[in-house]
Amino acid sequence: MDARVRLDAPTLGARLATPETPPEAPLLMPQQPVSGQRVRVHGETDGRWRLGVMLVAALGITALATTHAWSMMNKDGVSLLEWVGLALLAANLAWVSLACATAVAGAAILMTREPNHRRPALAPLDTNSLTAIVFPIRNEDTSRVTAGAQAIHDQLMSAGAAAAFEFFFISDTTDPELAREEENAISRFRAARPHASIFYRRRTQNHGRKAGNVSEFVRRWGGRYEYMAVFDADSLMTSDALIELVQRMDAQPRTALIQTVPSLVNAQTMMARSQQFAMRAYGQIFGTGLAWWSGGAGNFWGHNAIIRVSAFAAHAGLPDLPGKGPLGGHILSHDFVEAALLRRAGWRVEIAPEIEGSYEESPPTLDDLVARDRRWAQGNLQHLKLLGARGFDPVSRAHILSGVMGYASALLWFSLILVSATLAILIPPVAANGIGGNRRDQD
């Protein structure tokens, strides 16, 4: 069945339009199996051979560094504990080396190619198609969210493109006081922009967390929209960026998702400003390298991206993982998996670092960062159960593995520190005049 076929509203028990929401235009969004048949696109192998180049480079760096460490340990033979340390070192270096190779590739591309070499030829914006600007919110500072939405709307008005976009706030807020603040803030937004299409829906059953929030929106209103641009509560995009994303999707009918590379902004604390500086220093470089080896099997980071709604509805319904929590059940980190499912169905998923005007904020304090990473760690480690699933593109598997290693590598580094400390205790120190001699037989 074509995913864009609108279902009979009474069949699904859909409600009529209210002042808060438009008429429902439901889409089917079936749950996908963990393993499935992969749709192969003839002649499209750009991501796979490029990933192969990156893996060869990363393994080469890892082999050189590990061999050097082995040669230093091998003066008297290598003990079992030292072999364990070498294995941990190699595992950690492989992960770091892939990031290094990605950054080198990105720097080489930026230095040798025109900045716009990846931009396709774009037609003028088609105002007959409709794009939803979707803000999933849950217990947020709604005044901050609506302020960003107003800035986006005003820019779209100035560009003459506002008619092609609608704003949709989809809330999972559980705090009644915050829910009232949401309603008031969005009412003020609507009153200040009376000609804008601004909608608000709050769920009382928060099934599936953020992924469930978005999928419920797609199931109820997805047939109304050609595309949806998904934001976080603290993210923004300029009108130029949004318009270009829509134009690219129009020009590339086989593309299901385009992910921008957001820049960090509005940092006030020392920690947040250090992250913002780091992102400004190498974010574009790393993003360019990542886009190069990803090809048509790029990744999704959950926000600041545009999605073809029909493809998302047809192929990105999340499966439940086998087993119980913390690694089973509902998928918490949904974005990597949705990108992999779209690619498995034969759609292109692209990363577009060259699109400017995409922004987000970072956690201001260490406590905020730890709380966020605690959620992300569980979600990403769940993906261990997906690595062996049938049908995923090799590049999609690489993205999933990178998400796992983002947190598993901390355990590997900690284990390496423990092994190194144990070796330092068990092996007597080398005398100053005996450096390079027999480390176990110093007298």
CSV table of C-alpha atoms in Angstrom, one decimal:
chain,number,residue,atom,x,y,z
A,1,MET,CA,0.0,0.0,0.0
A,2,ASP,CA,1.3,3.5,-0.8
A,3,ALA,CA,2.2,5.2,2.4
A,4,ARG,CA,0.7,8.4,1.2
A,5,VAL,CA,-2.8,7.0,0.9
A,6,ARG,CA,-5.0,8.8,3.4
A,7,LEU,CA,-6.9,6.4,5.7
A,8,ASP,CA,-10.6,7.0,6.4
A,9,ALA,CA,-10.6,9.2,9.5
A,10,PRO,CA,-13.6,7.4,11.1
A,11,THR,CA,-11.9,4.1,10.6
A,12,LEU,CA,-9.2,5.2,13.0
A,13,GLY,CA,-11.4,7.1,15.4
A,14,ALA,CA,-9.7,10.3,14.3
A,15,ARG,CA,-11.0,13.6,15.6
A,16,LEU,CA,-12.1,16.5,13.6
A,17,ALA,CA,-10.0,19.7,13.4
A,18,THR,CA,-10.0,21.9,16.4
A,19,PRO,CA,-8.6,25.4,16.9
A,20,GLU,CA,-5.4,23.7,18.1
A,21,THR,CA,-4.9,21.2,15.3
A,22,PRO,CA,-5.7,20.8,11.6
A,23,PRO,CA,-7.9,18.1,10.1
A,24,GLU,CA,-6.4,14.7,10.5
A,25,ALA,CA,-4.8,13.1,7.5
A,26,PRO,CA,-3.6,9.7,8.8
A,27,LEU,CA,-0.8,7.6,7.4
A,28,LEU,CA,-0.1,4.0,8.1
A,29,MET,CA,3.2,3.6,10.0
A,30,PRO,CA,3.8,-0.2,10.5
A,31,GLN,CA,6.3,-1.4,13.0
A,32,GLN,CA,9.4,-2.7,11.2
A,33,PRO,CA,11.1,-6.0,12.1
A,34,VAL,CA,14.6,-6.0,13.6
A,35,SER,CA,15.9,-8.0,10.7
A,36,GLY,CA,14.5,-7.6,7.2
A,37,GLN,CA,15.2,-7.7,3.5
A,38,ARG,CA,17.5,-5.0,2.2
A,39,VAL,CA,16.5,-3.1,-1.0
A,40,ARG,CA,19.7,-2.7,-3.0
A,41,VAL,CA,20.0,0.3,-5.3
A,42,HIS,CA,21.8,-0.6,-8.5
A,43,GLY,CA,25.1,1.4,-9.0
A,44,GLU,CA,25.0,3.1,-5.6
A,45,THR,CA,28.1,2.1,-3.7
A,46,ASP,CA,29.7,5.5,-2.9
A,47,GLY,CA,29.4,5.1,0.9
A,48,ARG,CA,30.7,1.5,1.0
A,49,TRP,CA,34.0,1.9,-0.8
A,50,ARG,CA,34.7,5.2,1.0
A,51,LEU,CA,34.1,3.5,4.3
A,52,GLY,CA,36.6,0.9,3.2
A,53,VAL,CA,39.2,3.6,2.7
A,54,MET,CA,38.5,4.9,6.1
A,55,LEU,CA,38.8,1.5,7.7
A,56,VAL,CA,42.1,0.8,6.0
A,57,ALA,CA,43.5,4.1,7.2
A,58,ALA,CA,42.2,3.6,10.7
A,59,LEU,CA,43.5,0.0,10.9
A,60,GLY,CA,46.9,1.2,9.5
A,61,ILE,CA,47.2,3.8,12.2
A,62,THR,CA,46.1,1.3,14.9
A,63,ALA,CA,48.6,-1.3,13.6
A,64,LEU,CA,51.5,1.1,13.7
A,65,ALA,CA,50.8,2.4,17.2
A,66,THR,CA,50.1,-1.1,18.6
A,67,THR,CA,53.2,-2.5,17.0
A,68,HIS,CA,55.3,0.3,18.5
A,69,ALA,CA,53.8,-0.4,22.0
A,70,TRP,CA,54.5,-4.2,21.5
A,71,SER,CA,58.1,-3.6,20.6
A,72,MET,CA,58.6,-1.6,23.8
A,73,MET,CA,57.1,-4.4,25.8
A,74,ASN,CA,58.8,-7.3,24.0
A,75,LYS,CA,62.3,-6.8,25.3
A,76,ASP,CA,61.8,-9.7,27.8
A,77,GLY,CA,58.7,-11.2,26.2
A,78,VAL,CA,55.1,-10.1,26.6
A,79,SER,CA,53.2,-11.3,29.7
A,80,LEU,CA,49.5,-12.3,29.6
A,81,LEU,CA,48.5,-9.1,31.3
A,82,GLU,CA,50.5,-7.0,28.8
A,83,TRP,CA,48.7,-8.8,25.9
A,84,VAL,CA,45.4,-7.8,27.5
A,85,GLY,CA,46.7,-4.2,27.7
A,86,LEU,CA,47.8,-4.3,24.0
A,87,ALA,CA,44.3,-5.6,23.0
A,88,LEU,CA,42.6,-2.8,24.9
A,89,LEU,CA,45.0,-0.2,23.4
A,90,ALA,CA,44.3,-1.5,19.9
A,91,ALA,CA,40.5,-1.4,20.4
A,92,ASN,CA,40.6,2.2,21.7
A,93,LEU,CA,43.1,3.3,19.0
A,94,ALA,CA,40.9,1.8,16.3
A,95,TRP,CA,38.0,4.0,17.4
A,96,VAL,CA,40.1,7.2,17.7
A,97,SER,CA,41.9,6.5,14.4
A,98,LEU,CA,38.6,6.3,12.5
A,99,ALA,CA,37.7,9.7,13.8
A,100,CYS,CA,41.2,11.0,12.9
A,101,ALA,CA,40.9,9.6,9.4
A,102,THR,CA,37.4,11.1,9.0
A,103,ALA,CA,38.8,14.5,10.0
A,104,VAL,CA,41.7,14.3,7.7
A,105,ALA,CA,39.4,13.3,4.8
A,106,GLY,CA,37.2,16.3,5.6
A,107,ALA,CA,40.1,18.7,5.8
A,108,ALA,CA,41.4,17.4,2.4
A,109,ILE,CA,38.0,17.9,0.8
A,110,LEU,CA,37.5,21.4,2.2
A,111,MET,CA,41.0,22.4,1.0
A,112,THR,CA,40.7,21.0,-2.5
A,113,ARG,CA,37.1,21.4,-3.6
A,114,GLU,CA,34.7,24.3,-4.1
A,115,PRO,CA,32.5,24.8,-1.0
A,116,ASN,CA,29.3,24.2,-3.1
A,117,HIS,CA,30.5,21.1,-4.9
A,118,ARG,CA,27.9,18.9,-3.2
A,119,ARG,CA,24.9,21.2,-3.8
A,120,PRO,CA,22.6,19.9,-6.5
A,121,ALA,CA,20.8,22.2,-9.0
A,122,LEU,CA,17.8,23.6,-7.2
A,123,ALA,CA,14.5,24.8,-8.5
A,124,PRO,CA,12.5,27.6,-6.9
A,125,LEU,CA,10.6,26.7,-3.8
A,126,ASP,CA,7.3,24.9,-4.6
A,127,THR,CA,4.8,26.6,-2.4
A,128,ASN,CA,2.1,23.9,-3.3
A,129,SER,CA,3.9,21.3,-1.1
A,130,LEU,CA,3.6,21.7,2.6
A,131,THR,CA,6.4,21.2,5.2
A,132,ALA,CA,5.7,20.8,8.9
A,133,ILE,CA,8.2,22.4,11.3
A,134,VAL,CA,7.9,20.0,14.2
A,135,PHE,CA,8.9,20.9,17.8
A,136,PRO,CA,8.7,17.8,20.1
A,137,ILE,CA,8.6,19.2,23.6
A,138,ARG,CA,8.5,17.7,27.1
A,139,ASN,CA,8.6,19.8,30.3
A,140,GLU,CA,10.6,22.5,28.5
A,141,ASP,CA,10.8,26.3,28.8
A,142,THR,CA,8.2,26.9,26.2
A,143,SER,CA,8.9,30.7,26.0
A,144,ARG,CA,12.4,29.7,24.7
A,145,VAL,CA,10.9,27.3,22.2
A,146,THR,CA,8.3,29.7,20.9
A,147,ALA,CA,10.8,32.6,20.7
A,148,GLY,CA,12.9,30.4,18.3
A,149,ALA,CA,9.8,29.5,16.3
A,150,GLN,CA,8.8,33.1,16.0
A,151,ALA,CA,12.2,34.0,14.6
A,152,ILE,CA,12.0,31.2,12.1
A,153,HIS,CA,8.5,32.3,11.0
A,154,ASP,CA,9.5,35.9,10.6
A,155,GLN,CA,12.4,35.0,8.4
A,156,LEU,CA,10.2,32.8,6.3
A,157,MET,CA,7.7,35.7,6.0
A,158,SER,CA,10.6,38.0,4.8
A,159,ALA,CA,11.6,35.4,2.3
A,160,GLY,CA,8.1,35.0,1.0
A,161,ALA,CA,8.0,31.3,1.9
A,162,ALA,CA,5.8,31.2,4.9
A,163,ALA,CA,2.9,29.7,3.0
A,164,ALA,CA,4.9,26.5,2.4
A,165,PHE,CA,5.4,25.8,6.1
A,166,GLU,CA,3.3,25.0,9.2
A,167,PHE,CA,4.4,25.0,12.8
A,168,PHE,CA,3.4,22.0,14.9
A,169,PHE,CA,4.2,21.7,18.6
A,170,ILE,CA,3.8,18.2,19.8
A,171,SER,CA,4.0,17.9,23.5
A,172,ASP,CA,4.7,15.1,25.9
A,173,THR,CA,4.7,17.4,28.9
A,174,THR,CA,3.7,15.7,32.2
A,175,ASP,CA,3.8,18.7,34.6
A,176,PRO,CA,0.3,20.3,34.6
A,177,GLU,CA,1.8,23.8,35.4
A,178,LEU,CA,4.2,23.5,32.5
A,179,ALA,CA,1.4,22.4,30.3
A,180,ARG,CA,-0.6,25.5,31.1
A,181,GLU,CA,2.5,27.6,30.3
A,182,GLU,CA,2.8,25.8,27.0
A,183,GLU,CA,-0.7,26.6,26.1
A,184,ASN,CA,-0.4,30.2,27.0
A,185,ALA,CA,3.0,30.7,25.2
A,186,ILE,CA,1.6,29.1,22.0
A,187,SER,CA,-1.6,31.1,22.3
A,188,ARG,CA,0.5,34.3,22.5
A,189,PHE,CA,2.6,33.1,19.5
A,190,ARG,CA,-0.6,32.5,17.5
A,191,ALA,CA,-2.1,35.9,18.5
A,192,ALA,CA,1.1,37.7,17.5
A,193,ARG,CA,1.2,35.9,14.1
A,194,PRO,CA,-2.5,35.6,13.2
A,195,HIS,CA,-1.8,34.6,9.6
A,196,ALA,CA,0.6,31.8,10.5
A,197,SER,CA,-0.4,28.1,10.7
A,198,ILE,CA,0.5,27.2,14.2
A,199,PHE,CA,-0.8,24.0,15.8
A,200,TYR,CA,-0.4,22.4,19.2
A,201,ARG,CA,-1.1,18.8,20.4
A,202,ARG,CA,-0.4,17.4,23.9
A,203,ARG,CA,-0.4,13.7,24.6
A,204,THR,CA,-1.7,12.3,27.9
A,205,GLN,CA,-0.2,8.9,27.2
A,206,ASN,CA,3.5,9.3,26.5
A,207,HIS,CA,4.0,5.9,24.8
A,208,GLY,CA,7.4,5.5,23.2
A,209,ARG,CA,8.9,8.8,24.5
A,210,LYS,CA,10.1,11.2,21.8
A,211,ALA,CA,10.1,8.6,19.0
A,212,GLY,CA,6.5,7.7,20.0
A,213,ASN,CA,5.6,11.4,20.0
A,214,VAL,CA,6.8,11.9,16.5
A,215,SER,CA,5.3,8.7,15.1
A,216,GLU,CA,1.9,9.5,16.6
A,217,PHE,CA,2.1,12.9,14.8
A,218,VAL,CA,2.9,11.1,11.6
A,219,ARG,CA,0.1,8.6,12.0
A,220,ARG,CA,-2.5,11.3,12.7
A,221,TRP,CA,-1.4,14.2,10.4
A,222,GLY,CA,1.4,12.8,8.2
A,223,GLY,CA,-0.8,12.7,5.1
A,224,ARG,CA,-1.1,16.5,5.2
A,225,TYR,CA,2.7,17.1,4.7
A,226,GLU,CA,5.3,16.3,2.0
A,227,TYR,CA,8.1,16.8,4.5
A,228,MET,CA,8.7,17.5,8.1
A,229,ALA,CA,11.7,19.5,9.6
A,230,VAL,CA,12.3,18.2,13.1
A,231,PHE,CA,13.7,20.4,15.8
A,232,ASP,CA,14.8,20.1,19.4
A,233,ALA,CA,13.5,22.5,22.0
A,234,ASP,CA,16.9,24.3,21.9
A,235,SER,CA,17.6,24.2,18.2
A,236,LEU,CA,17.1,26.6,15.3
A,237,MET,CA,17.5,26.9,11.6
A,238,THR,CA,17.4,30.0,9.4
A,239,SER,CA,14.8,30.4,6.7
A,240,ASP,CA,17.6,30.0,4.0
A,241,ALA,CA,18.5,26.6,5.5
A,242,LEU,CA,14.9,25.4,5.7
A,243,ILE,CA,14.1,26.5,2.1
A,244,GLU,CA,17.3,24.8,0.8
A,245,LEU,CA,16.4,21.6,2.5
A,246,VAL,CA,13.0,21.6,0.9
A,247,GLN,CA,14.4,22.4,-2.5
A,248,ARG,CA,16.9,19.6,-2.2
A,249,MET,CA,14.2,17.1,-1.3
A,250,ASP,CA,12.2,18.2,-4.3
A,251,ALA,CA,15.3,17.8,-6.5
A,252,GLN,CA,16.2,14.4,-5.1
A,253,PRO,CA,13.1,12.2,-5.1
A,254,ARG,CA,15.0,9.2,-3.8
A,255,THR,CA,16.2,11.0,-0.7
A,256,ALA,CA,14.3,10.3,2.5
A,257,LEU,CA,16.3,12.4,5.0
A,258,ILE,CA,18.8,15.2,4.9
A,259,GLN,CA,20.7,15.9,8.2
A,260,THR,CA,22.4,19.2,8.7
A,261,VAL,CA,25.5,19.7,11.0
A,262,PRO,CA,24.3,22.2,13.7
A,263,SER,CA,26.7,24.7,15.2
A,264,LEU,CA,26.6,25.3,18.9
A,265,VAL,CA,25.5,28.8,20.0
A,266,ASN,CA,24.5,30.9,23.0
A,267,ALA,CA,26.9,29.2,25.4
A,268,GLN,CA,27.3,31.1,28.7
A,269,THR,CA,29.2,28.9,31.0
A,270,MET,CA,32.9,27.9,30.7
A,271,MET,CA,32.1,24.3,29.9
A,272,ALA,CA,29.5,25.2,27.3
A,273,ARG,CA,31.8,27.7,25.7
A,274,SER,CA,34.6,25.2,25.5
A,275,GLN,CA,32.3,22.8,23.7
A,276,GLN,CA,31.1,25.6,21.4
A,277,PHE,CA,34.7,26.5,20.6
A,278,ALA,CA,35.6,22.9,19.8
A,279,MET,CA,32.6,22.6,17.5
A,280,ARG,CA,33.5,25.7,15.7
A,281,ALA,CA,37.1,24.6,15.4
A,282,TYR,CA,36.5,21.1,13.8
A,283,GLY,CA,32.8,20.5,13.5
A,284,GLN,CA,32.7,21.4,9.8
A,285,ILE,CA,35.8,19.5,9.1
A,286,PHE,CA,34.6,16.3,10.8
A,287,GLY,CA,31.1,16.7,9.3
A,288,THR,CA,32.5,17.0,5.8
A,289,GLY,CA,34.6,13.8,6.2
A,290,LEU,CA,31.6,11.9,7.7
A,291,ALA,CA,29.3,13.0,4.8
A,292,TRP,CA,32.0,11.9,2.3
A,293,TRP,CA,32.3,8.3,3.5
A,294,SER,CA,28.6,8.0,4.4
A,295,GLY,CA,27.4,8.7,0.9
A,296,GLY,CA,23.7,7.8,0.6
A,297,ALA,CA,23.8,5.9,3.9
A,298,GLY,CA,24.1,8.8,6.2
A,299,ASN,CA,22.9,9.2,9.7
A,300,PHE,CA,20.2,11.0,11.7
A,301,TRP,CA,20.8,12.9,14.9
A,302,GLY,CA,17.2,13.5,15.8
A,303,HIS,CA,16.8,17.1,15.0
A,304,ASN,CA,17.8,19.9,12.5
A,305,ALA,CA,16.9,17.5,9.7
A,306,ILE,CA,14.3,17.3,7.0
A,307,ILE,CA,12.4,14.0,6.4
A,308,ARG,CA,10.2,12.8,3.6
A,309,VAL,CA,7.1,11.9,5.6
A,310,SER,CA,5.7,9.2,3.3
A,311,ALA,CA,9.1,7.3,3.4
A,312,PHE,CA,9.4,7.7,7.1
A,313,ALA,CA,5.8,6.4,7.7
A,314,ALA,CA,6.3,3.4,5.4
A,315,HIS,CA,9.7,2.3,6.7
A,316,ALA,CA,10.8,3.9,10.0
A,317,GLY,CA,8.4,2.4,12.4
A,318,LEU,CA,10.6,1.3,15.3
A,319,PRO,CA,10.7,-2.4,16.3
A,320,ASP,CA,10.9,-3.5,19.9
A,321,LEU,CA,14.1,-5.1,21.0
A,322,PRO,CA,14.0,-8.6,22.4
A,323,GLY,CA,14.4,-9.0,26.1
A,324,LYS,CA,13.7,-6.7,29.0
A,325,GLY,CA,15.4,-3.4,30.1
A,326,PRO,CA,17.8,-1.8,30.3
A,327,LEU,CA,18.8,-3.1,26.8
A,328,GLY,CA,15.5,-4.5,25.6
A,329,GLY,CA,12.0,-3.2,24.9
A,330,HIS,CA,11.4,0.2,23.4
A,331,ILE,CA,14.3,1.7,21.5
A,332,LEU,CA,15.4,4.9,23.3
A,333,SER,CA,17.9,6.3,20.9
A,334,HIS,CA,15.7,6.2,17.9
A,335,ASP,CA,17.5,8.4,15.3
A,336,PHE,CA,20.3,6.1,14.3
A,337,VAL,CA,17.9,3.2,13.9
A,338,GLU,CA,15.4,5.3,11.8
A,339,ALA,CA,18.2,6.3,9.4
A,340,ALA,CA,19.3,2.6,9.1
A,341,LEU,CA,15.7,1.5,8.4
A,342,LEU,CA,15.2,4.1,5.7
A,343,ARG,CA,18.5,3.0,4.1
A,344,ARG,CA,17.5,-0.7,4.3
A,345,ALA,CA,14.4,0.2,2.4
A,346,GLY,CA,16.5,1.7,-0.5
A,347,TRP,CA,16.1,5.4,0.4
A,348,ARG,CA,19.1,7.8,0.5
A,349,VAL,CA,20.0,9.4,3.8
A,350,GLU,CA,22.4,12.3,3.5
A,351,ILE,CA,24.5,14.4,5.7
A,352,ALA,CA,24.8,18.0,4.5
A,353,PRO,CA,27.6,19.9,6.4
A,354,GLU,CA,27.7,22.6,3.7
A,355,ILE,CA,24.2,23.9,4.6
A,356,GLU,CA,24.7,26.9,6.9
A,357,GLY,CA,22.3,28.3,9.4
A,358,SER,CA,21.7,25.3,11.5
A,359,TYR,CA,22.1,25.8,15.3
A,360,GLU,CA,21.6,24.1,18.7
A,361,GLU,CA,22.6,24.8,22.3
A,362,SER,CA,24.7,22.5,24.5
A,363,PRO,CA,24.1,21.6,28.2
A,364,PRO,CA,25.4,24.5,30.3
A,365,THR,CA,26.8,22.5,33.3
A,366,LEU,CA,28.5,19.2,33.9
A,367,ASP,CA,25.4,18.0,35.8
A,368,ASP,CA,23.2,18.7,32.8
A,369,LEU,CA,25.7,17.0,30.5
A,370,VAL,CA,25.9,13.9,32.7
A,371,ALA,CA,22.1,13.7,32.9
A,372,ARG,CA,21.8,13.8,29.1
A,373,ASP,CA,24.6,11.3,28.5
A,374,ARG,CA,23.0,9.0,31.0
A,375,ARG,CA,20.0,8.8,28.8
A,376,TRP,CA,22.0,8.6,25.6
A,377,ALA,CA,24.3,5.9,27.0
A,378,GLN,CA,21.4,3.5,27.7
A,379,GLY,CA,19.9,4.2,24.3
A,380,ASN,CA,23.1,3.7,22.4
A,381,LEU,CA,24.1,0.6,24.2
A,382,GLN,CA,20.7,-0.9,23.3
A,383,HIS,CA,22.0,-0.8,19.7
A,384,LEU,CA,24.3,-3.7,20.5
A,385,LYS,CA,21.3,-5.9,19.7
A,386,LEU,CA,21.0,-4.4,16.3
A,387,LEU,CA,24.5,-4.9,15.1
A,388,GLY,CA,23.8,-8.4,13.9
A,389,ALA,CA,20.4,-7.7,12.4
A,390,ARG,CA,20.0,-8.7,8.8
A,391,GLY,CA,19.5,-6.2,6.0
A,392,PHE,CA,21.3,-3.1,7.3
A,393,ASP,CA,23.7,-1.3,5.0
A,394,PRO,CA,27.4,-1.8,6.1
A,395,VAL,CA,27.7,2.0,6.4
A,396,SER,CA,24.5,2.1,8.6
A,397,ARG,CA,26.2,-0.6,10.8
A,398,ALA,CA,29.2,1.7,11.1
A,399,HIS,CA,27.1,4.5,12.3
A,400,ILE,CA,25.3,2.2,14.9
A,401,LEU,CA,28.7,0.9,16.1
A,402,SER,CA,30.1,4.4,16.4
A,403,GLY,CA,27.1,5.3,18.7
A,404,VAL,CA,27.8,2.2,20.8
A,405,MET,CA,31.6,3.0,21.0
A,406,GLY,CA,30.8,6.6,22.0
A,407,TYR,CA,30.0,5.1,25.4
A,408,ALA,CA,31.6,1.6,25.4
A,409,SER,CA,35.0,3.2,24.7
A,410,ALA,CA,34.9,4.8,28.2
A,411,LEU,CA,34.8,1.3,29.7
A,412,LEU,CA,37.7,0.2,27.4
A,413,TRP,CA,39.8,3.2,28.4
A,414,PHE,CA,39.1,2.7,32.1
A,415,SER,CA,40.0,-1.0,31.7
A,416,LEU,CA,43.3,0.0,30.0
A,417,ILE,CA,44.1,2.4,32.9
A,418,LEU,CA,43.5,-0.4,35.4
A,419,VAL,CA,45.7,-2.8,33.5
A,420,SER,CA,48.5,-0.2,33.1
A,421,ALA,CA,48.3,0.6,36.8
A,422,THR,CA,48.5,-3.1,37.7
A,423,LEU,CA,51.6,-3.5,35.4
A,424,ALA,CA,53.2,-0.5,37.0
A,425,ILE,CA,52.8,-2.1,40.4
A,426,LEU,CA,53.9,-5.6,39.4
A,427,ILE,CA,56.9,-4.6,37.3
A,428,PRO,CA,59.8,-2.9,39.2
A,429,PRO,CA,60.7,0.6,37.9
A,430,VAL,CA,63.7,0.8,35.5
A,431,ALA,CA,66.8,2.5,37.0
A,432,ALA,CA,67.7,5.8,35.3
A,433,ASN,CA,71.0,4.4,34.0
A,434,GLY,CA,69.2,1.3,32.8
A,435,ILE,CA,66.7,2.7,30.4
A,436,GLY,CA,66.5,0.5,27.4
A,437,GLY,CA,68.0,-2.4,29.3
A,438,ASN,CA,66.4,-5.5,30.8
A,439,ARG,CA,63.5,-4.0,32.8
A,440,ARG,CA,62.9,-7.2,34.9
A,441,ASP,CA,66.6,-7.7,35.8
A,442,GLN,CA,67.7,-4.3,36.9
A,443,ASP,CA,70.1,-4.5,39.9
